[in-house]
Amino acid sequence: MIDTFKHKGARERLANSLPKKGITDENVIQAIRTIPRHWFVESALNDSAYEDRALPIAENQTISQPYTVAFQTQLLDLKPGMKILEIGTGSGYQCAILCQMGMKVYTVELNRKLFEKARSVLAELDCSPAAMLCGDGSLGWEKYQPYDRILVTAACPDIPEALRRQLGNGGKLVLPLGNLDIQEMCIVTKKSAHEFDIQRLDTFKFVPLKGKHGFS
Ligand code: SAH
């Protein structure tokens, strides 16, 4: 795949527009500036890839708006080398941003087609997560727990129990919590095994989390 001057220029403008919207983490902005988002969308949408909006991907799903990716990533409050579990790989774009920032990423996607596609784009980008799973992320991913951070990129009806459990003490879970129409971005901090602090922020609209502890 190619990355033209036109794409680079548009990407630079997108990255530079983020501070005005409240993104202050320079590492996040630098990752947005680096990762070619147009590789993660259908080629017909290449020219829209650097507009700050969500775009359709296959299987009726969406690649999140760049601002939303930047916002969730900033909320994670990352330090290089952290172990992150991402639920909802989708296109793989958010995963690439986290890998670019030096994180050890474990990512789970329910949809087989999206999973395969994301895997091949990430391999081509040379931006590989620690491990990828095609399965129900509402159950977390037991094998590699505990995680320093967990990020859910689909709307959750409540906080999945497995995610609470698989988060390490002092860890943070960022997820959109609400109904199918609207969700509040939440930061759940694990104080101890059974003590969680929940901070509720702005509202968003994500595609639904499916599976055992999702909407269906
Ligand atoms: N982070 C993605 C955006 C994902 S959209 C990106 O950067 O492109 C939400 C994704 O969550 C969809 O791909 C959907 O298939 C997936 N999903 C929904 N329910 C899931 C579940 N229970 N486990 C894993 N993935 C799920």
PDB file of C-alpha atoms and ligand atoms in Angstrom:
ATOM      1  CA  MET A   1       0.000   0.000   0.000  1.00  0.00           C
ATOM      2  CA  ILE A   2       1.166   3.515  -0.629  1.00  0.00           C
ATOM      3  CA  ASP A   3       1.381   6.675   1.431  1.00  0.00           C
ATOM      4  CA  THR A   4       1.473   9.730  -0.838  1.00  0.00           C
ATOM      5  CA  PHE A   5       2.482  13.316  -0.022  1.00  0.00           C
ATOM      6  CA  LYS A   6      -1.186  14.184  -0.263  1.00  0.00           C
ATOM      7  CA  HIS A   7      -2.048  11.609   2.403  1.00  0.00           C
ATOM      8  CA  LYS A   8       0.857  12.725   4.592  1.00  0.00           C
ATOM      9  CA  GLY A   9      -0.216  16.366   4.310  1.00  0.00           C
ATOM     10  CA  ALA A  10      -3.833  15.592   5.161  1.00  0.00           C
ATOM     11  CA  ARG A  11      -2.696  13.481   8.092  1.00  0.00           C
ATOM     12  CA  GLU A  12      -0.460  16.276   9.380  1.00  0.00           C
ATOM     13  CA  ARG A  13      -3.424  18.693   9.264  1.00  0.00           C
ATOM     14  CA  LEU A  14      -5.604  16.200  11.116  1.00  0.00           C
ATOM     15  CA  ALA A  15      -2.955  15.702  13.832  1.00  0.00           C
ATOM     16  CA  ASN A  16      -2.488  19.463  14.169  1.00  0.00           C
ATOM     17  CA  SER A  17      -6.244  20.015  14.585  1.00  0.00           C
ATOM     18  CA  LEU A  18      -6.482  17.767  17.661  1.00  0.00           C
ATOM     19  CA  PRO A  19      -5.102  20.136  20.360  1.00  0.00           C
ATOM     20  CA  LYS A  20      -7.961  22.591  19.647  1.00  0.00           C
ATOM     21  CA  LYS A  21     -10.346  19.749  20.473  1.00  0.00           C
ATOM     22  CA  GLY A  22      -8.688  19.034  23.807  1.00  0.00           C
ATOM     23  CA  ILE A  23      -6.076  16.435  22.888  1.00  0.00           C
ATOM     24  CA  THR A  24      -2.942  17.476  24.743  1.00  0.00           C
ATOM     25  CA  ASP A  25      -0.957  14.219  24.908  1.00  0.00           C
ATOM     26  CA  GLU A  26       1.881  14.783  22.437  1.00  0.00           C
ATOM     27  CA  ASN A  27       2.535  11.038  22.105  1.00  0.00           C
ATOM     28  CA  VAL A  28      -1.045  10.477  20.985  1.00  0.00           C
ATOM     29  CA  ILE A  29      -0.835  13.301  18.446  1.00  0.00           C
ATOM     30  CA  GLN A  30       2.454  11.940  17.135  1.00  0.00           C
ATOM     31  CA  ALA A  31       0.940   8.466  16.673  1.00  0.00           C
ATOM     32  CA  ILE A  32      -2.004   9.941  14.705  1.00  0.00           C
ATOM     33  CA  ARG A  33       0.543  11.831  12.607  1.00  0.00           C
ATOM     34  CA  THR A  34       2.413   8.581  11.880  1.00  0.00           C
ATOM     35  CA  ILE A  35      -0.175   5.845  11.266  1.00  0.00           C
ATOM     36  CA  PRO A  36      -1.688   5.874   7.739  1.00  0.00           C
ATOM     37  CA  ARG A  37      -5.415   5.754   8.536  1.00  0.00           C
ATOM     38  CA  HIS A  38      -6.291   5.424   4.845  1.00  0.00           C
ATOM     39  CA  TRP A  39      -4.841   1.899   4.907  1.00  0.00           C
ATOM     40  CA  PHE A  40      -7.594   0.886   7.321  1.00  0.00           C
ATOM     41  CA  VAL A  41     -10.574   2.007   5.214  1.00  0.00           C
ATOM     42  CA  GLU A  42     -11.932   0.798   1.860  1.00  0.00           C
ATOM     43  CA  SER A  43      -9.979   2.288  -1.033  1.00  0.00           C
ATOM     44  CA  ALA A  44     -13.090   4.179  -2.210  1.00  0.00           C
ATOM     45  CA  LEU A  45     -12.942   6.119   1.079  1.00  0.00           C
ATOM     46  CA  ASN A  46      -9.204   6.866   0.979  1.00  0.00           C
ATOM     47  CA  ASP A  47      -9.743  10.552   0.367  1.00  0.00           C
ATOM     48  CA  SER A  48     -12.021  10.853   3.415  1.00  0.00           C
ATOM     49  CA  ALA A  49      -9.624   9.035   5.734  1.00  0.00           C
ATOM     50  CA  TYR A  50      -8.199  12.261   7.198  1.00  0.00           C
ATOM     51  CA  GLU A  51     -11.513  13.979   7.842  1.00  0.00           C
ATOM     52  CA  ASP A  52     -12.288  13.870  11.527  1.00  0.00           C
ATOM     53  CA  ARG A  53     -15.215  11.482  11.284  1.00  0.00           C
ATOM     54  CA  ALA A  54     -16.122   7.827  11.701  1.00  0.00           C
ATOM     55  CA  LEU A  55     -16.226   5.831   8.456  1.00  0.00           C
ATOM     56  CA  PRO A  56     -17.914   2.552   7.555  1.00  0.00           C
ATOM     57  CA  ILE A  57     -15.742  -0.566   7.361  1.00  0.00           C
ATOM     58  CA  ALA A  58     -16.967  -4.031   6.309  1.00  0.00           C
ATOM     59  CA  GLU A  59     -19.657  -6.019   8.141  1.00  0.00           C
ATOM     60  CA  ASN A  60     -21.720  -2.942   9.076  1.00  0.00           C
ATOM     61  CA  GLN A  61     -19.097  -1.726  11.562  1.00  0.00           C
ATOM     62  CA  THR A  62     -17.202   1.556  11.780  1.00  0.00           C
ATOM     63  CA  ILE A  63     -13.669   2.827  12.249  1.00  0.00           C
ATOM     64  CA  SER A  64     -13.960   5.346  15.086  1.00  0.00           C
ATOM     65  CA  GLN A  65     -13.550   9.076  14.461  1.00  0.00           C
ATOM     66  CA  PRO A  66      -9.868  10.103  14.856  1.00  0.00           C
ATOM     67  CA  TYR A  67     -10.837  12.474  17.691  1.00  0.00           C
ATOM     68  CA  THR A  68     -12.511   9.583  19.524  1.00  0.00           C
ATOM     69  CA  VAL A  69      -9.462   7.347  19.046  1.00  0.00           C
ATOM     70  CA  ALA A  70      -7.223  10.147  20.334  1.00  0.00           C
ATOM     71  CA  PHE A  71      -9.570  10.887  23.264  1.00  0.00           C
ATOM     72  CA  GLN A  72      -9.824   7.251  24.411  1.00  0.00           C
ATOM     73  CA  THR A  73      -6.055   6.818  24.015  1.00  0.00           C
ATOM     74  CA  GLN A  74      -5.354   9.963  26.034  1.00  0.00           C
ATOM     75  CA  LEU A  75      -7.712   8.789  28.800  1.00  0.00           C
ATOM     76  CA  LEU A  76      -5.732   5.548  29.093  1.00  0.00           C
ATOM     77  CA  ASP A  77      -2.813   7.586  30.497  1.00  0.00           C
ATOM     78  CA  LEU A  78      -0.183   5.316  28.945  1.00  0.00           C
ATOM     79  CA  LYS A  79       3.455   4.630  29.737  1.00  0.00           C
ATOM     80  CA  PRO A  80       5.585   2.743  27.190  1.00  0.00           C
ATOM     81  CA  GLY A  81       5.595  -1.018  27.605  1.00  0.00           C
ATOM     82  CA  MET A  82       2.192  -1.256  29.300  1.00  0.00           C
ATOM     83  CA  LYS A  83       0.054  -4.334  28.653  1.00  0.00           C
ATOM     84  CA  ILE A  84      -3.200  -3.276  27.034  1.00  0.00           C
ATOM     85  CA  LEU A  85      -6.277  -5.321  26.201  1.00  0.00           C
ATOM     86  CA  GLU A  86      -8.388  -3.856  23.399  1.00  0.00           C
ATOM     87  CA  ILE A  87     -11.926  -5.172  22.871  1.00  0.00           C
ATOM     88  CA  GLY A  88     -13.156  -4.552  19.297  1.00  0.00           C
ATOM     89  CA  THR A  89     -10.182  -4.615  16.906  1.00  0.00           C
ATOM     90  CA  GLY A  90     -12.416  -3.541  13.993  1.00  0.00           C
ATOM     91  CA  SER A  91     -10.182  -2.131  11.277  1.00  0.00           C
ATOM     92  CA  GLY A  92      -7.083  -2.398  13.490  1.00  0.00           C
ATOM     93  CA  TYR A  93      -6.452   1.372  13.444  1.00  0.00           C
ATOM     94  CA  GLN A  94      -6.739   1.948  17.202  1.00  0.00           C
ATOM     95  CA  CYS A  95      -4.525  -1.099  17.740  1.00  0.00           C
ATOM     96  CA  ALA A  96      -1.884   0.358  15.402  1.00  0.00           C
ATOM     97  CA  ILE A  97      -1.934   3.653  17.340  1.00  0.00           C
ATOM     98  CA  LEU A  98      -1.313   1.787  20.609  1.00  0.00           C
ATOM     99  CA  CYS A  99       1.492  -0.323  19.075  1.00  0.00           C
ATOM    100  CA  GLN A 100       3.068   2.808  17.609  1.00  0.00           C
ATOM    101  CA  MET A 101       3.105   4.296  21.118  1.00  0.00           C
ATOM    102  CA  GLY A 102       5.165   1.353  22.358  1.00  0.00           C
ATOM    103  CA  MET A 103       2.438  -0.656  24.097  1.00  0.00           C
ATOM    104  CA  LYS A 104       2.124  -4.435  24.313  1.00  0.00           C
ATOM    105  CA  VAL A 105      -1.299  -4.828  22.755  1.00  0.00           C
ATOM    106  CA  TYR A 106      -3.673  -7.790  23.063  1.00  0.00           C
ATOM    107  CA  THR A 107      -6.702  -7.264  20.858  1.00  0.00           C
ATOM    108  CA  VAL A 108      -9.958  -9.213  20.486  1.00  0.00           C
ATOM    109  CA  GLU A 109     -12.448  -9.067  17.592  1.00  0.00           C
ATOM    110  CA  LEU A 110     -15.672 -11.076  17.342  1.00  0.00           C
ATOM    111  CA  ASN A 111     -16.150 -10.835  13.579  1.00  0.00           C
ATOM    112  CA  ARG A 112     -13.963 -13.270  11.630  1.00  0.00           C
ATOM    113  CA  LYS A 113     -13.823 -11.214   8.422  1.00  0.00           C
ATOM    114  CA  LEU A 114     -12.766  -8.022  10.205  1.00  0.00           C
ATOM    115  CA  PHE A 115     -10.289  -9.983  12.288  1.00  0.00           C
ATOM    116  CA  GLU A 116      -8.544 -11.410   9.186  1.00  0.00           C
ATOM    117  CA  LYS A 117      -8.519  -8.057   7.421  1.00  0.00           C
ATOM    118  CA  ALA A 118      -7.077  -6.208  10.444  1.00  0.00           C
ATOM    119  CA  ARG A 119      -4.439  -8.893  10.868  1.00  0.00           C
ATOM    120  CA  SER A 120      -3.205  -8.506   7.301  1.00  0.00           C
ATOM    121  CA  VAL A 121      -3.142  -4.667   7.374  1.00  0.00           C
ATOM    122  CA  LEU A 122      -1.284  -4.648  10.692  1.00  0.00           C
ATOM    123  CA  ALA A 123       1.260  -7.138   9.359  1.00  0.00           C
ATOM    124  CA  GLU A 124       1.820  -4.986   6.290  1.00  0.00           C
ATOM    125  CA  LEU A 125       2.305  -1.916   8.474  1.00  0.00           C
ATOM    126  CA  ASP A 126       4.892  -3.759  10.510  1.00  0.00           C
ATOM    127  CA  CYS A 127       3.014  -2.609  13.582  1.00  0.00           C
ATOM    128  CA  SER A 128       2.201  -5.849  15.279  1.00  0.00           C
ATOM    129  CA  PRO A 129       0.222  -6.384  18.447  1.00  0.00           C
ATOM    130  CA  ALA A 130       1.551  -8.880  21.013  1.00  0.00           C
ATOM    131  CA  ALA A 131      -1.395 -11.165  20.186  1.00  0.00           C
ATOM    132  CA  MET A 132      -4.769 -11.112  18.417  1.00  0.00           C
ATOM    133  CA  LEU A 133      -7.836 -13.238  19.131  1.00  0.00           C
ATOM    134  CA  CYS A 134     -11.005 -13.843  17.154  1.00  0.00           C
ATOM    135  CA  GLY A 135     -13.579 -14.335  19.911  1.00  0.00           C
ATOM    136  CA  ASP A 136     -16.014 -12.786  22.374  1.00  0.00           C
ATOM    137  CA  GLY A 137     -14.227  -9.898  24.074  1.00  0.00           C
ATOM    138  CA  SER A 138     -17.109  -9.356  26.513  1.00  0.00           C
ATOM    139  CA  LEU A 139     -15.372 -12.227  28.331  1.00  0.00           C
ATOM    140  CA  GLY A 140     -12.016 -10.427  28.157  1.00  0.00           C
ATOM    141  CA  TRP A 141      -8.963 -12.534  27.387  1.00  0.00           C
ATOM    142  CA  GLU A 142      -8.070 -14.666  30.386  1.00  0.00           C
ATOM    143  CA  LYS A 143      -4.793 -15.980  29.033  1.00  0.00           C
ATOM    144  CA  TYR A 144      -2.712 -12.811  29.342  1.00  0.00           C
ATOM    145  CA  GLN A 145      -4.318 -11.118  32.365  1.00  0.00           C
ATOM    146  CA  PRO A 146      -3.750  -8.985  34.391  1.00  0.00           C
ATOM    147  CA  TYR A 147      -3.676  -5.974  32.064  1.00  0.00           C
ATOM    148  CA  ASP A 148      -2.412  -2.494  32.943  1.00  0.00           C
ATOM    149  CA  ARG A 149      -5.134  -0.967  30.796  1.00  0.00           C
ATOM    150  CA  ILE A 150      -8.279  -2.190  29.041  1.00  0.00           C
ATOM    151  CA  LEU A 151      -9.972  -0.303  26.218  1.00  0.00           C
ATOM    152  CA  VAL A 152     -13.410  -1.145  24.832  1.00  0.00           C
ATOM    153  CA  THR A 153     -14.248   0.391  21.451  1.00  0.00           C
ATOM    154  CA  ALA A 154     -17.900  -0.757  21.339  1.00  0.00           C
ATOM    155  CA  ALA A 155     -20.908   0.415  23.390  1.00  0.00           C
ATOM    156  CA  CYS A 156     -21.372  -1.518  26.659  1.00  0.00           C
ATOM    157  CA  PRO A 157     -24.666  -1.930  28.577  1.00  0.00           C
ATOM    158  CA  ASP A 158     -22.619  -2.323  31.790  1.00  0.00           C
ATOM    159  CA  ILE A 159     -19.077  -3.076  32.904  1.00  0.00           C
ATOM    160  CA  PRO A 160     -18.321  -6.684  31.934  1.00  0.00           C
ATOM    161  CA  GLU A 161     -17.346  -8.637  35.072  1.00  0.00           C
ATOM    162  CA  ALA A 162     -14.452 -10.394  33.294  1.00  0.00           C
ATOM    163  CA  LEU A 163     -12.893  -7.033  32.423  1.00  0.00           C
ATOM    164  CA  ARG A 164     -13.041  -5.900  36.064  1.00  0.00           C
ATOM    165  CA  ARG A 165     -11.336  -9.129  37.075  1.00  0.00           C
ATOM    166  CA  GLN A 166      -8.663  -9.116  34.367  1.00  0.00           C
ATOM    167  CA  LEU A 167      -7.602  -5.542  35.125  1.00  0.00           C
ATOM    168  CA  GLY A 168      -4.554  -5.278  37.389  1.00  0.00           C
ATOM    169  CA  ASN A 169      -4.740  -3.297  40.656  1.00  0.00           C
ATOM    170  CA  GLY A 170      -4.186   0.378  39.911  1.00  0.00           C
ATOM    171  CA  GLY A 171      -5.203  -0.316  36.291  1.00  0.00           C
ATOM    172  CA  LYS A 172      -7.664   1.684  34.215  1.00  0.00           C
ATOM    173  CA  LEU A 173     -10.507   0.517  31.996  1.00  0.00           C
ATOM    174  CA  VAL A 174     -11.858   2.996  29.418  1.00  0.00           C
ATOM    175  CA  LEU A 175     -15.255   2.160  27.922  1.00  0.00           C
ATOM    176  CA  PRO A 176     -18.409   3.790  26.514  1.00  0.00           C
ATOM    177  CA  LEU A 177     -21.253   2.893  28.885  1.00  0.00           C
ATOM    178  CA  GLY A 178     -24.922   3.385  28.098  1.00  0.00           C
ATOM    179  CA  ASN A 179     -27.741   2.216  25.815  1.00  0.00           C
ATOM    180  CA  LEU A 180     -27.742   1.584  22.058  1.00  0.00           C
ATOM    181  CA  ASP A 181     -28.327   5.258  21.198  1.00  0.00           C
ATOM    182  CA  ILE A 182     -25.906   7.063  23.478  1.00  0.00           C
ATOM    183  CA  GLN A 183     -23.066   6.252  25.841  1.00  0.00           C
ATOM    184  CA  GLU A 184     -20.937   8.085  28.393  1.00  0.00           C
ATOM    185  CA  MET A 185     -17.186   7.617  28.163  1.00  0.00           C
ATOM    186  CA  CYS A 186     -16.091   6.175  31.490  1.00  0.00           C
ATOM    187  CA  ILE A 187     -12.760   5.653  33.189  1.00  0.00           C
ATOM    188  CA  VAL A 188     -12.947   2.807  35.687  1.00  0.00           C
ATOM    189  CA  THR A 189      -9.930   2.698  38.025  1.00  0.00           C
ATOM    190  CA  LYS A 190      -9.296  -0.487  39.972  1.00  0.00           C
ATOM    191  CA  LYS A 191      -8.330   0.512  43.499  1.00  0.00           C
ATOM    192  CA  SER A 192      -8.176  -3.056  44.848  1.00  0.00           C
ATOM    193  CA  ALA A 193      -9.731  -6.448  43.974  1.00  0.00           C
ATOM    194  CA  HIS A 194     -13.272  -5.267  44.750  1.00  0.00           C
ATOM    195  CA  GLU A 195     -12.991  -1.501  44.798  1.00  0.00           C
ATOM    196  CA  PHE A 196     -13.524   0.522  41.628  1.00  0.00           C
ATOM    197  CA  ASP A 197     -13.712   4.248  41.068  1.00  0.00           C
ATOM    198  CA  ILE A 198     -15.855   5.372  38.089  1.00  0.00           C
ATOM    199  CA  GLN A 199     -15.431   8.707  36.334  1.00  0.00           C
ATOM    200  CA  ARG A 200     -18.069   9.665  33.726  1.00  0.00           C
ATOM    201  CA  LEU A 201     -17.176  12.023  30.876  1.00  0.00           C
ATOM    202  CA  ASP A 202     -18.612  13.165  27.509  1.00  0.00           C
ATOM    203  CA  THR A 203     -21.213  11.305  25.474  1.00  0.00           C
ATOM    204  CA  PHE A 204     -20.506   9.347  22.286  1.00  0.00           C
ATOM    205  CA  LYS A 205     -22.224   6.875  19.979  1.00  0.00           C
ATOM    206  CA  PHE A 206     -20.440   3.564  19.344  1.00  0.00           C
ATOM    207  CA  VAL A 207     -21.578   0.405  17.583  1.00  0.00           C
ATOM    208  CA  PRO A 208     -22.851  -2.131  20.150  1.00  0.00           C
ATOM    209  CA  LEU A 209     -20.732  -4.669  22.002  1.00  0.00           C
ATOM    210  CA  LYS A 210     -22.182  -8.085  21.190  1.00  0.00           C
ATOM    211  CA  GLY A 211     -21.527 -11.439  22.832  1.00  0.00           C
ATOM    212  CA  LYS A 212     -22.408 -12.890  26.231  1.00  0.00           C
ATOM    213  CA  HIS A 213     -22.125  -9.645  28.231  1.00  0.00           C
ATOM    214  CA  GLY A 214     -22.942  -7.262  25.401  1.00  0.00           C
ATOM    215  CA  PHE A 215     -26.300  -6.209  23.936  1.00  0.00           C
ATOM    216  CA  SER A 216     -27.082  -9.623  22.381  1.00  0.00           C
TER     217      SER A 216
HETATM  218  N1  SAH B   1     -11.207  -0.066  17.361  1.00  0.00           N
HETATM  219  C1  SAH B   1     -11.820  -0.172  16.045  1.00  0.00           C
HETATM  220  C2  SAH B   1     -13.264   0.288  16.014  1.00  0.00           C
HETATM  221  C3  SAH B   1     -14.099  -0.833  16.305  1.00  0.00           C
HETATM  222  S1  SAH B   1     -15.848  -0.736  16.056  1.00  0.00           S
HETATM  223  C4  SAH B   1     -11.008   0.554  14.989  1.00  0.00           C
HETATM  224  O1  SAH B   1     -10.011   1.198  15.327  1.00  0.00           O
HETATM  225  O2  SAH B   1     -11.361   0.431  13.822  1.00  0.00           O
HETATM  226  C5  SAH B   1     -16.268  -1.988  17.253  1.00  0.00           C
HETATM  227  C6  SAH B   1     -15.811  -3.390  16.933  1.00  0.00           C
HETATM  228  O3  SAH B   1     -16.160  -4.226  18.026  1.00  0.00           O
HETATM  229  C7  SAH B   1     -16.466  -4.012  15.700  1.00  0.00           C
HETATM  230  O4  SAH B   1     -15.476  -4.428  14.816  1.00  0.00           O
HETATM  231  C8  SAH B   1     -17.239  -5.206  16.259  1.00  0.00           C
HETATM  232  O5  SAH B   1     -17.248  -6.327  15.393  1.00  0.00           O
HETATM  233  C9  SAH B   1     -16.447  -5.500  17.522  1.00  0.00           C
HETATM  234  N2  SAH B   1     -17.176  -6.237  18.563  1.00  0.00           N
HETATM  235  C10 SAH B   1     -18.477  -6.148  18.917  1.00  0.00           C
HETATM  236  N3  SAH B   1     -18.746  -6.990  19.933  1.00  0.00           N
HETATM  237  C11 SAH B   1     -17.586  -7.627  20.237  1.00  0.00           C
HETATM  238  C12 SAH B   1     -17.211  -8.618  21.196  1.00  0.00           C
HETATM  239  N4  SAH B   1     -18.099  -9.132  22.077  1.00  0.00           N
HETATM  240  N5  SAH B   1     -15.936  -9.040  21.209  1.00  0.00           N
HETATM  241  C13 SAH B   1     -15.018  -8.542  20.351  1.00  0.00           C
HETATM  242  N6  SAH B   1     -15.312  -7.596  19.421  1.00  0.00           N
HETATM  243  C14 SAH B   1     -16.575  -7.149  19.359  1.00  0.00           C
END
